[in-house]
Amino acid sequence: MASTAAVPFWRAAGMTYITYSNICASLVRGCLKEPYKSDAASREKVHFAVSKWANGKPEKPTIRTDSPDQ
Amino acid sequence: MAMAALRREGRRFVVSLASSAPITARSSISSEEPCLFGVRSISTQIVRNRMKSVKNIQKITKAMKMVAASKLRGVQTKTEKSRGLWQPFVALLGDNLNVDVKKNVVITVTSDKGLCGGINSTSVKVSKALTKIYSGPEKETKYVILGEKGKAQLVRDSKNSIELTVTEWQKNPLNYTQVAVLADDILKNVEFDALRIVFNKFHSVVSFPPTVSTILSPEVVEKESEAGGRLGDLDLYEIEGGETKSEVLQNLAEFQFSCVLFNAVLENGCSELGARMSAMDSSSKNAGEMLDRLTLTYNRTRQASITTELIEIISGASALEG
């Protein structure tokens, strides 16, 4: 069987396994009741600034804040 | 008036006899002193100001040490728990440091803030050494830098090999989601055959040696598993579901990267806090010693000025009588 057959839907959509598991995790966190839900939400915070470099020069950094799903 | 002139003359005479060493040591303190000729007595005001500032610095460094110590406790429990994430991977796939691949990407984990001793320099040194080891014909090594301090050091001589830099990632307390998003970004933007993560592993508060963890891309893992060895045993495992081996390997490789990066980031955070604790501790100790030396100088100066006043009074009085 060709190795390209039966690719899972999320990989066909361009996500990596990590993104997929992250989305699943935030879904599970969303199923909690208060107060555990807000505790879990605090464990989901994302903030960093990444900048690609080309030819020894940094480009404008893109900041990703509070976007646990991506 | 005459007494004052005599006094100044006497001092000048005494000073020219004395060695120049104490004068130069004090010249830095007495540089604002308006008197000339290397006068020995310094104004007590200057010494007092210096003492106040050194005391403030000592207080600040002590406080920073306490803060680092309290933060360390929290991060340490997290780190120890995260070690369980990647240990099964090493048991399954092995830590392949010796695999020879064409495209290496070195991920250097450093901190954004300073005052943490030498850990960032050691990480950068290890990354540069790795680049040298893996250099050769047809091979290239690129950097992905996490943290301002690493960026500042690597920009100086390896500008062209930097692929990505990430800053401000220590703003929120570390959690897996952030590291996963970061790992995803790296996977999407960087081509690699092998990823080498350089970080400081936390053994104890005083020991944090730099370590390298290797993650191979799934294609390389397949090649290696055909070559036999540890990875060759992968075929002994049964794969459930309708997935092929390469898919499983791909998922595993991505997840392994994310777990190892999470652990690396936590361990580096612990090491940074431990290094900051010891750096601040030694700096408060140094400040204390400096304070002792300054106190001695201050007392000496004060007593000398009191003695000269007494001498003036007494000689004035005896001049009146006699």
Tab-separated table of C-alpha atoms in Angstrom:
chain	number	residue	atom	x	y	z
A	1	MET	CA	0.000	0.000	0.000
A	2	ALA	CA	1.318	3.431	-0.825
A	3	SER	CA	2.453	5.340	2.208
A	4	THR	CA	0.457	8.395	1.171
A	5	ALA	CA	-2.846	6.611	1.533
A	6	ALA	CA	-4.920	6.854	4.702
A	7	VAL	CA	-3.343	10.049	5.923
A	8	PRO	CA	-5.323	11.206	8.934
A	9	PHE	CA	-7.564	14.177	8.334
A	10	TRP	CA	-5.553	16.551	10.443
A	11	ARG	CA	-2.353	15.848	8.645
A	12	ALA	CA	-4.054	16.401	5.341
A	13	ALA	CA	-5.203	19.744	6.706
A	14	GLY	CA	-1.604	20.763	7.352
A	15	MET	CA	-1.470	20.324	11.113
A	16	THR	CA	1.272	18.524	12.911
A	17	TYR	CA	0.630	15.959	15.579
A	18	ILE	CA	1.509	18.519	18.194
A	19	THR	CA	-1.112	20.961	16.989
A	20	TYR	CA	-3.660	18.177	16.903
A	21	SER	CA	-2.936	17.097	20.455
A	22	ASN	CA	-2.999	20.713	21.607
A	23	ILE	CA	-6.464	21.224	20.199
A	24	CYS	CA	-7.657	18.022	21.795
A	25	ALA	CA	-6.145	19.085	25.106
A	26	SER	CA	-7.882	22.448	25.077
A	27	LEU	CA	-11.149	20.702	24.264
A	28	VAL	CA	-10.662	18.481	27.297
A	29	ARG	CA	-9.851	21.524	29.405
A	30	GLY	CA	-13.027	23.157	28.203
A	31	CYS	CA	-15.017	20.225	29.572
A	32	LEU	CA	-14.027	20.936	33.143
A	33	LYS	CA	-16.268	22.601	35.674
A	34	GLU	CA	-15.418	25.708	37.583
A	35	PRO	CA	-13.132	26.300	39.525
A	36	TYR	CA	-10.911	23.719	37.850
A	37	LYS	CA	-11.650	25.257	34.509
A	38	SER	CA	-10.026	28.576	35.337
A	39	ASP	CA	-7.079	26.758	36.895
A	40	ALA	CA	-6.591	24.828	33.710
A	41	ALA	CA	-7.029	27.937	31.598
A	42	SER	CA	-4.094	29.513	33.382
A	43	ARG	CA	-1.992	26.573	32.245
A	44	GLU	CA	-2.810	27.317	28.653
A	45	LYS	CA	-1.372	30.770	28.257
A	46	VAL	CA	0.980	31.296	25.354
A	47	HIS	CA	3.180	34.291	24.739
A	48	PHE	CA	6.336	34.622	22.720
A	49	ALA	CA	7.813	36.601	19.873
A	50	VAL	CA	9.464	34.683	17.076
A	51	SER	CA	11.375	36.235	14.236
A	52	LYS	CA	12.770	34.528	11.182
A	53	TRP	CA	16.237	35.411	10.023
A	54	ALA	CA	17.228	35.767	6.419
A	55	ASN	CA	20.799	36.439	5.317
A	56	GLY	CA	21.902	37.360	8.783
A	57	LYS	CA	19.124	39.870	9.285
A	58	PRO	CA	16.122	39.438	11.512
A	59	GLU	CA	12.748	40.149	10.084
A	60	LYS	CA	9.919	41.712	11.951
A	61	PRO	CA	8.954	39.468	14.852
A	62	THR	CA	5.522	37.979	14.982
A	63	ILE	CA	4.078	37.894	18.428
A	64	ARG	CA	1.791	35.095	19.430
A	65	THR	CA	-0.200	35.779	22.517
A	66	ASP	CA	-2.828	33.777	24.251
A	67	SER	CA	-3.521	31.574	21.343
A	68	PRO	CA	-3.338	28.049	22.663
A	69	ASP	CA	-4.860	26.632	19.536
A	70	GLN	CA	-2.778	26.965	16.456
B	1	MET	CA	46.385	80.180	59.968
B	2	ALA	CA	50.054	79.501	60.423
B	3	MET	CA	49.171	76.247	62.098
B	4	ALA	CA	47.080	75.261	59.126
B	5	ALA	CA	49.919	76.028	56.745
B	6	LEU	CA	52.302	74.001	58.893
B	7	ARG	CA	49.832	71.172	58.961
B	8	ARG	CA	49.557	71.108	55.210
B	9	GLU	CA	53.323	71.237	54.864
B	10	GLY	CA	53.691	68.393	57.336
B	11	ARG	CA	51.235	66.271	55.446
B	12	ARG	CA	52.858	66.894	52.145
B	13	PHE	CA	56.174	65.804	53.625
B	14	VAL	CA	54.655	62.652	55.108
B	15	VAL	CA	52.873	61.817	51.929
B	16	SER	CA	55.931	62.029	49.738
B	17	LEU	CA	57.629	59.483	51.963
B	18	ALA	CA	54.802	57.019	51.898
B	19	SER	CA	54.450	54.625	49.017
B	20	SER	CA	52.174	55.515	46.211
B	21	ALA	CA	50.055	52.392	46.539
B	22	PRO	CA	47.670	53.572	49.238
B	23	ILE	CA	47.346	56.890	47.474
B	24	THR	CA	46.243	55.341	44.219
B	25	ALA	CA	43.878	53.077	46.087
B	26	ARG	CA	42.281	56.085	47.643
B	27	SER	CA	42.561	58.330	44.647
B	28	SER	CA	39.518	56.742	43.168
B	29	ILE	CA	37.546	57.698	46.238
B	30	SER	CA	39.185	61.051	46.743
B	31	SER	CA	39.023	62.086	43.135
B	32	GLU	CA	36.353	64.601	44.035
B	33	GLU	CA	38.493	65.925	46.862
B	34	PRO	CA	39.380	69.509	46.013
B	35	CYS	CA	42.702	69.422	47.957
B	36	LEU	CA	45.790	68.718	45.906
B	37	PHE	CA	49.130	67.033	46.604
B	38	GLY	CA	47.570	63.573	47.269
B	39	VAL	CA	46.130	64.573	50.588
B	40	ARG	CA	45.639	61.565	52.766
B	41	SER	CA	42.418	62.495	54.482
B	42	ILE	CA	39.311	62.040	52.363
B	43	SER	CA	36.069	63.710	53.095
B	44	THR	CA	33.883	61.492	55.221
B	45	GLN	CA	30.898	62.542	53.159
B	46	ILE	CA	32.167	60.715	50.109
B	47	VAL	CA	32.860	57.540	52.029
B	48	ARG	CA	29.457	57.740	53.644
B	49	ASN	CA	27.754	58.042	50.244
B	50	ARG	CA	29.656	55.084	48.957
B	51	MET	CA	28.703	53.042	51.984
B	52	LYS	CA	25.048	53.870	51.509
B	53	SER	CA	25.047	52.815	47.883
B	54	VAL	CA	26.918	49.571	48.588
B	55	LYS	CA	24.455	48.774	51.351
B	56	ASN	CA	21.547	49.315	48.992
B	57	ILE	CA	23.129	47.051	46.416
B	58	GLN	CA	23.617	44.403	49.050
B	59	LYS	CA	19.945	44.609	50.003
B	60	ILE	CA	18.854	44.319	46.392
B	61	THR	CA	21.030	41.317	45.648
B	62	LYS	CA	19.851	39.584	48.814
B	63	ALA	CA	16.253	40.165	47.773
B	64	MET	CA	16.939	38.826	44.292
B	65	LYS	CA	18.440	35.720	45.831
B	66	MET	CA	15.338	35.149	47.953
B	67	VAL	CA	13.067	35.630	44.954
B	68	ALA	CA	15.083	33.195	42.880
B	69	ALA	CA	15.065	30.657	45.705
B	70	SER	CA	11.301	30.806	46.106
B	71	LYS	CA	10.709	30.547	42.353
B	72	LEU	CA	13.111	27.639	42.152
B	73	ARG	CA	11.042	25.490	44.454
B	74	GLY	CA	8.005	25.719	42.197
B	75	VAL	CA	9.825	25.128	38.945
B	76	GLN	CA	11.816	22.246	40.376
B	77	THR	CA	8.726	20.144	41.085
B	78	LYS	CA	7.481	20.834	37.575
B	79	THR	CA	10.806	19.817	36.090
B	80	GLU	CA	11.000	16.568	37.967
B	81	LYS	CA	7.533	15.670	36.807
B	82	SER	CA	8.341	16.519	33.205
B	83	ARG	CA	11.275	14.119	33.145
B	84	GLY	CA	8.819	11.299	32.875
B	85	LEU	CA	7.678	12.606	29.514
B	86	TRP	CA	10.766	11.924	27.519
B	87	GLN	CA	12.222	8.935	29.305
B	88	PRO	CA	10.025	6.430	27.442
B	89	PHE	CA	11.222	7.985	24.198
B	90	VAL	CA	14.829	7.458	25.062
B	91	ALA	CA	14.005	3.910	26.097
B	92	LEU	CA	12.332	3.315	22.760
B	93	LEU	CA	14.422	5.241	20.328
B	94	GLY	CA	17.677	5.854	22.126
B	95	ASP	CA	19.508	9.137	22.347
B	96	ASN	CA	21.382	9.209	19.086
B	97	LEU	CA	24.182	11.631	19.493
B	98	ASN	CA	26.427	9.975	16.978
B	99	VAL	CA	24.110	9.882	14.034
B	100	ASP	CA	25.652	11.574	11.072
B	101	VAL	CA	23.199	13.695	9.198
B	102	LYS	CA	23.377	16.422	6.640
B	103	LYS	CA	21.222	19.105	8.139
B	104	ASN	CA	21.653	19.808	11.805
B	105	VAL	CA	19.672	22.375	13.656
B	106	VAL	CA	20.994	23.440	17.031
B	107	ILE	CA	18.368	24.778	19.380
B	108	THR	CA	19.981	26.836	22.109
B	109	VAL	CA	17.890	27.472	25.189
B	110	THR	CA	18.947	30.599	27.058
B	111	SER	CA	17.281	33.149	29.265
B	112	ASP	CA	15.921	36.570	28.551
B	113	LYS	CA	17.091	38.166	31.782
B	114	GLY	CA	20.649	38.524	32.935
B	115	LEU	CA	22.386	38.390	36.302
B	116	CYS	CA	22.337	34.605	36.237
B	117	GLY	CA	25.990	33.739	36.277
B	118	GLY	CA	27.606	31.955	33.366
B	119	ILE	CA	24.952	29.517	32.205
B	120	ASN	CA	24.106	31.330	29.001
B	121	SER	CA	27.731	31.558	27.967
B	122	THR	CA	28.246	27.842	28.566
B	123	SER	CA	25.204	26.985	26.463
B	124	VAL	CA	26.433	29.190	23.640
B	125	LYS	CA	29.913	27.689	23.884
B	126	VAL	CA	28.503	24.173	23.634
B	127	SER	CA	26.359	25.158	20.650
B	128	LYS	CA	29.344	26.594	18.851
B	129	ALA	CA	31.352	23.469	19.594
B	130	LEU	CA	28.530	21.338	18.222
B	131	THR	CA	28.507	23.366	15.032
B	132	LYS	CA	32.194	22.712	14.655
B	133	ILE	CA	31.799	18.998	15.265
B	134	TYR	CA	29.057	18.637	12.721
B	135	SER	CA	30.583	20.783	10.060
B	136	GLY	CA	31.905	19.233	6.907
B	137	PRO	CA	31.275	18.989	3.191
B	138	GLU	CA	27.597	19.051	2.270
B	139	LYS	CA	26.649	19.503	5.842
B	140	GLU	CA	25.146	22.577	7.321
B	141	THR	CA	24.188	23.597	10.788
B	142	LYS	CA	21.642	26.212	11.663
B	143	TYR	CA	20.644	27.817	14.936
B	144	VAL	CA	17.311	28.352	16.548
B	145	ILE	CA	17.785	30.570	19.548
B	146	LEU	CA	15.426	30.850	22.472
B	147	GLY	CA	16.171	33.849	24.676
B	148	GLU	CA	17.751	37.261	24.385
B	149	LYS	CA	21.064	36.386	25.961
B	150	GLY	CA	21.830	33.640	23.503
B	151	LYS	CA	20.811	35.838	20.604
B	152	ALA	CA	23.135	38.620	21.725
B	153	GLN	CA	26.082	36.262	21.909
B	154	LEU	CA	25.477	34.297	18.736
B	155	VAL	CA	24.662	37.310	16.596
B	156	ARG	CA	28.239	38.456	16.905
B	157	ASP	CA	29.842	35.735	14.854
B	158	SER	CA	27.219	33.346	13.542
B	159	LYS	CA	24.706	35.740	12.067
B	160	ASN	CA	24.264	33.860	8.861
B	161	SER	CA	23.504	30.525	10.424
B	162	ILE	CA	20.618	31.724	12.538
B	163	GLU	CA	17.280	30.477	11.387
B	164	LEU	CA	14.847	31.623	14.075
B	165	THR	CA	15.030	33.569	17.299
B	166	VAL	CA	12.383	33.481	19.977
B	167	THR	CA	12.163	36.044	22.745
B	168	GLU	CA	9.724	36.959	25.505
B	169	TRP	CA	8.797	33.359	26.015
B	170	GLN	CA	9.396	33.446	29.748
B	171	LYS	CA	6.663	35.945	30.404
B	172	ASN	CA	4.080	33.438	31.621
B	173	PRO	CA	4.912	30.488	33.845
B	174	LEU	CA	6.042	27.659	31.645
B	175	ASN	CA	3.408	25.296	30.435
B	176	TYR	CA	3.266	22.562	27.874
B	177	THR	CA	0.926	24.426	25.553
B	178	GLN	CA	3.367	27.235	24.967
B	179	VAL	CA	6.201	24.861	24.284
B	180	ALA	CA	4.004	22.880	21.943
B	181	VAL	CA	3.100	25.961	19.934
B	182	LEU	CA	6.766	26.893	19.821
B	183	ALA	CA	7.745	23.408	18.714
B	184	ASP	CA	5.107	23.554	16.037
B	185	ASP	CA	6.522	26.833	14.762
B	186	ILE	CA	10.000	25.397	14.633
B	187	LEU	CA	8.837	22.274	12.828
B	188	LYS	CA	7.004	24.291	10.243
B	189	ASN	CA	9.752	26.789	9.556
B	190	VAL	CA	12.935	24.803	9.782
B	191	GLU	CA	14.137	21.943	7.679
B	192	PHE	CA	16.153	19.466	9.601
B	193	ASP	CA	17.498	15.975	9.665
B	194	ALA	CA	18.451	16.121	13.291
B	195	LEU	CA	17.632	18.551	16.038
B	196	ARG	CA	20.104	19.125	18.825
B	197	ILE	CA	18.717	20.872	21.850
B	198	VAL	CA	21.360	22.506	24.044
B	199	PHE	CA	20.301	23.380	27.558
B	200	ASN	CA	21.542	23.326	31.136
B	201	LYS	CA	20.335	20.257	32.930
B	202	PHE	CA	19.443	20.842	36.528
B	203	HIS	CA	21.182	18.397	38.847
B	204	SER	CA	21.234	20.548	41.932
B	205	VAL	CA	21.361	24.175	42.932
B	206	VAL	CA	25.093	24.326	42.396
B	207	SER	CA	25.432	21.948	39.473
B	208	PHE	CA	23.818	22.596	36.095
B	209	PRO	CA	25.967	21.183	33.326
B	210	PRO	CA	25.071	21.847	29.708
B	211	THR	CA	23.506	18.866	27.940
B	212	VAL	CA	22.519	18.020	24.406
B	213	SER	CA	19.416	16.074	23.457
B	214	THR	CA	19.013	14.767	19.961
B	215	ILE	CA	15.851	14.256	18.010
B	216	LEU	CA	15.945	12.790	14.579
B	217	SER	CA	13.511	13.542	11.869
B	218	PRO	CA	11.241	10.633	10.941
B	219	GLU	CA	12.978	9.950	7.661
B	220	VAL	CA	16.298	9.570	9.358
B	221	VAL	CA	14.735	7.332	11.961
B	222	GLU	CA	13.443	5.075	9.235
B	223	LYS	CA	16.832	4.927	7.621
B	224	GLU	CA	18.480	4.137	10.907
B	225	SER	CA	15.939	1.477	11.782
B	226	GLU	CA	16.733	-0.281	8.566
B	227	ALA	CA	20.365	-0.145	9.444
B	228	GLY	CA	19.678	-2.090	12.596
B	229	GLY	CA	20.686	-1.442	16.140
B	230	ARG	CA	18.381	0.022	18.751
B	231	LEU	CA	16.052	1.502	16.209
B	232	GLY	CA	15.953	-1.731	14.293
B	233	ASP	CA	13.933	-3.218	17.124
B	234	LEU	CA	11.071	-0.952	16.195
B	235	ASP	CA	9.830	-3.578	13.815
B	236	LEU	CA	9.212	-5.857	16.730
B	237	TYR	CA	6.373	-3.642	17.849
B	238	GLU	CA	2.912	-4.135	16.468
B	239	ILE	CA	1.198	-1.083	15.166
B	240	GLU	CA	-2.477	-0.698	15.872
B	241	GLY	CA	-4.863	1.006	13.645
B	242	GLY	CA	-4.570	1.621	9.986
B	243	GLU	CA	-1.397	3.625	10.173
B	244	THR	CA	1.805	2.775	8.487
B	245	LYS	CA	5.131	2.732	10.210
B	246	SER	CA	6.260	5.998	8.700
B	247	GLU	CA	3.178	7.770	9.970
B	248	VAL	CA	3.666	6.462	13.440
B	249	LEU	CA	7.270	7.492	13.296
B	250	GLN	CA	6.317	10.947	12.178
B	251	ASN	CA	3.839	11.387	14.989
B	252	LEU	CA	6.302	10.007	17.466
B	253	ALA	CA	9.076	12.259	16.273
B	254	GLU	CA	6.943	15.365	16.578
B	255	PHE	CA	5.675	14.419	19.978
B	256	GLN	CA	9.165	13.523	21.107
B	257	PHE	CA	10.412	16.900	20.006
B	258	SER	CA	7.690	18.657	21.919
B	259	CYS	CA	8.273	16.642	25.104
B	260	VAL	CA	12.022	16.983	25.015
B	261	LEU	CA	11.770	20.702	24.355
B	262	PHE	CA	9.385	21.062	27.284
B	263	ASN	CA	11.766	19.291	29.587
B	264	ALA	CA	14.733	21.242	28.247
B	265	VAL	CA	13.004	24.536	28.797
B	266	LEU	CA	12.026	23.651	32.351
B	267	GLU	CA	15.472	22.358	33.240
B	268	ASN	CA	17.058	25.475	31.839
B	269	GLY	CA	14.656	27.593	33.856
B	270	CYS	CA	15.638	25.748	37.026
B	271	SER	CA	19.314	26.099	36.238
B	272	GLU	CA	18.865	29.781	35.543
B	273	LEU	CA	17.222	30.310	38.923
B	274	GLY	CA	19.902	28.282	40.686
B	275	ALA	CA	22.663	30.198	38.936
B	276	ARG	CA	20.990	33.470	39.777
B	277	MET	CA	20.784	32.422	43.424
B	278	SER	CA	24.477	31.670	43.656
B	279	ALA	CA	25.465	34.751	41.644
B	280	MET	CA	23.405	37.034	43.859
B	281	ASP	CA	24.711	35.280	46.938
B	282	SER	CA	28.337	35.866	45.998
B	283	SER	CA	27.577	39.444	45.019
B	284	SER	CA	25.962	40.206	48.400
B	285	LYS	CA	28.976	38.655	50.063
B	286	ASN	CA	31.279	40.858	48.026
B	287	ALA	CA	29.174	43.875	48.858
B	288	GLY	CA	29.456	42.978	52.548
B	289	GLU	CA	33.219	42.791	52.314
B	290	MET	CA	33.338	46.090	50.498
B	291	LEU	CA	31.174	47.599	53.192
B	292	ASP	CA	33.567	46.375	55.901
B	293	ARG	CA	36.532	47.902	54.127
B	294	LEU	CA	34.718	51.185	53.659
B	295	THR	CA	33.658	51.248	57.313
B	296	LEU	CA	37.257	50.876	58.371
B	297	THR	CA	38.324	53.702	56.079
B	298	TYR	CA	35.496	55.849	57.361
B	299	ASN	CA	36.401	55.290	60.984
B	300	ARG	CA	40.057	55.932	60.322
B	301	THR	CA	39.264	59.182	58.566
B	302	ARG	CA	36.905	60.284	61.284
B	303	GLN	CA	39.399	59.561	64.025
B	304	ALA	CA	42.180	61.287	62.121
B	305	SER	CA	40.138	64.456	61.720
B	306	ILE	CA	39.198	64.418	65.423
B	307	THR	CA	42.840	63.967	66.373
B	308	THR	CA	43.966	66.849	64.202
B	309	GLU	CA	41.311	69.077	65.723
B	310	LEU	CA	42.476	68.155	69.190
B	311	ILE	CA	46.066	68.857	68.209
B	312	GLU	CA	45.111	72.247	66.875
B	313	ILE	CA	43.203	73.145	70.008
B	314	ILE	CA	45.918	71.997	72.332
B	315	SER	CA	48.757	73.592	70.410
B	316	GLY	CA	46.697	76.777	70.157
B	317	ALA	CA	46.123	76.709	73.891
B	318	SER	CA	49.785	76.034	74.657
B	319	ALA	CA	50.812	78.774	72.228
B	320	LEU	CA	48.602	81.179	74.187
B	321	GLU	CA	50.110	80.167	77.512
B	322	GLY	CA	53.704	79.954	76.481
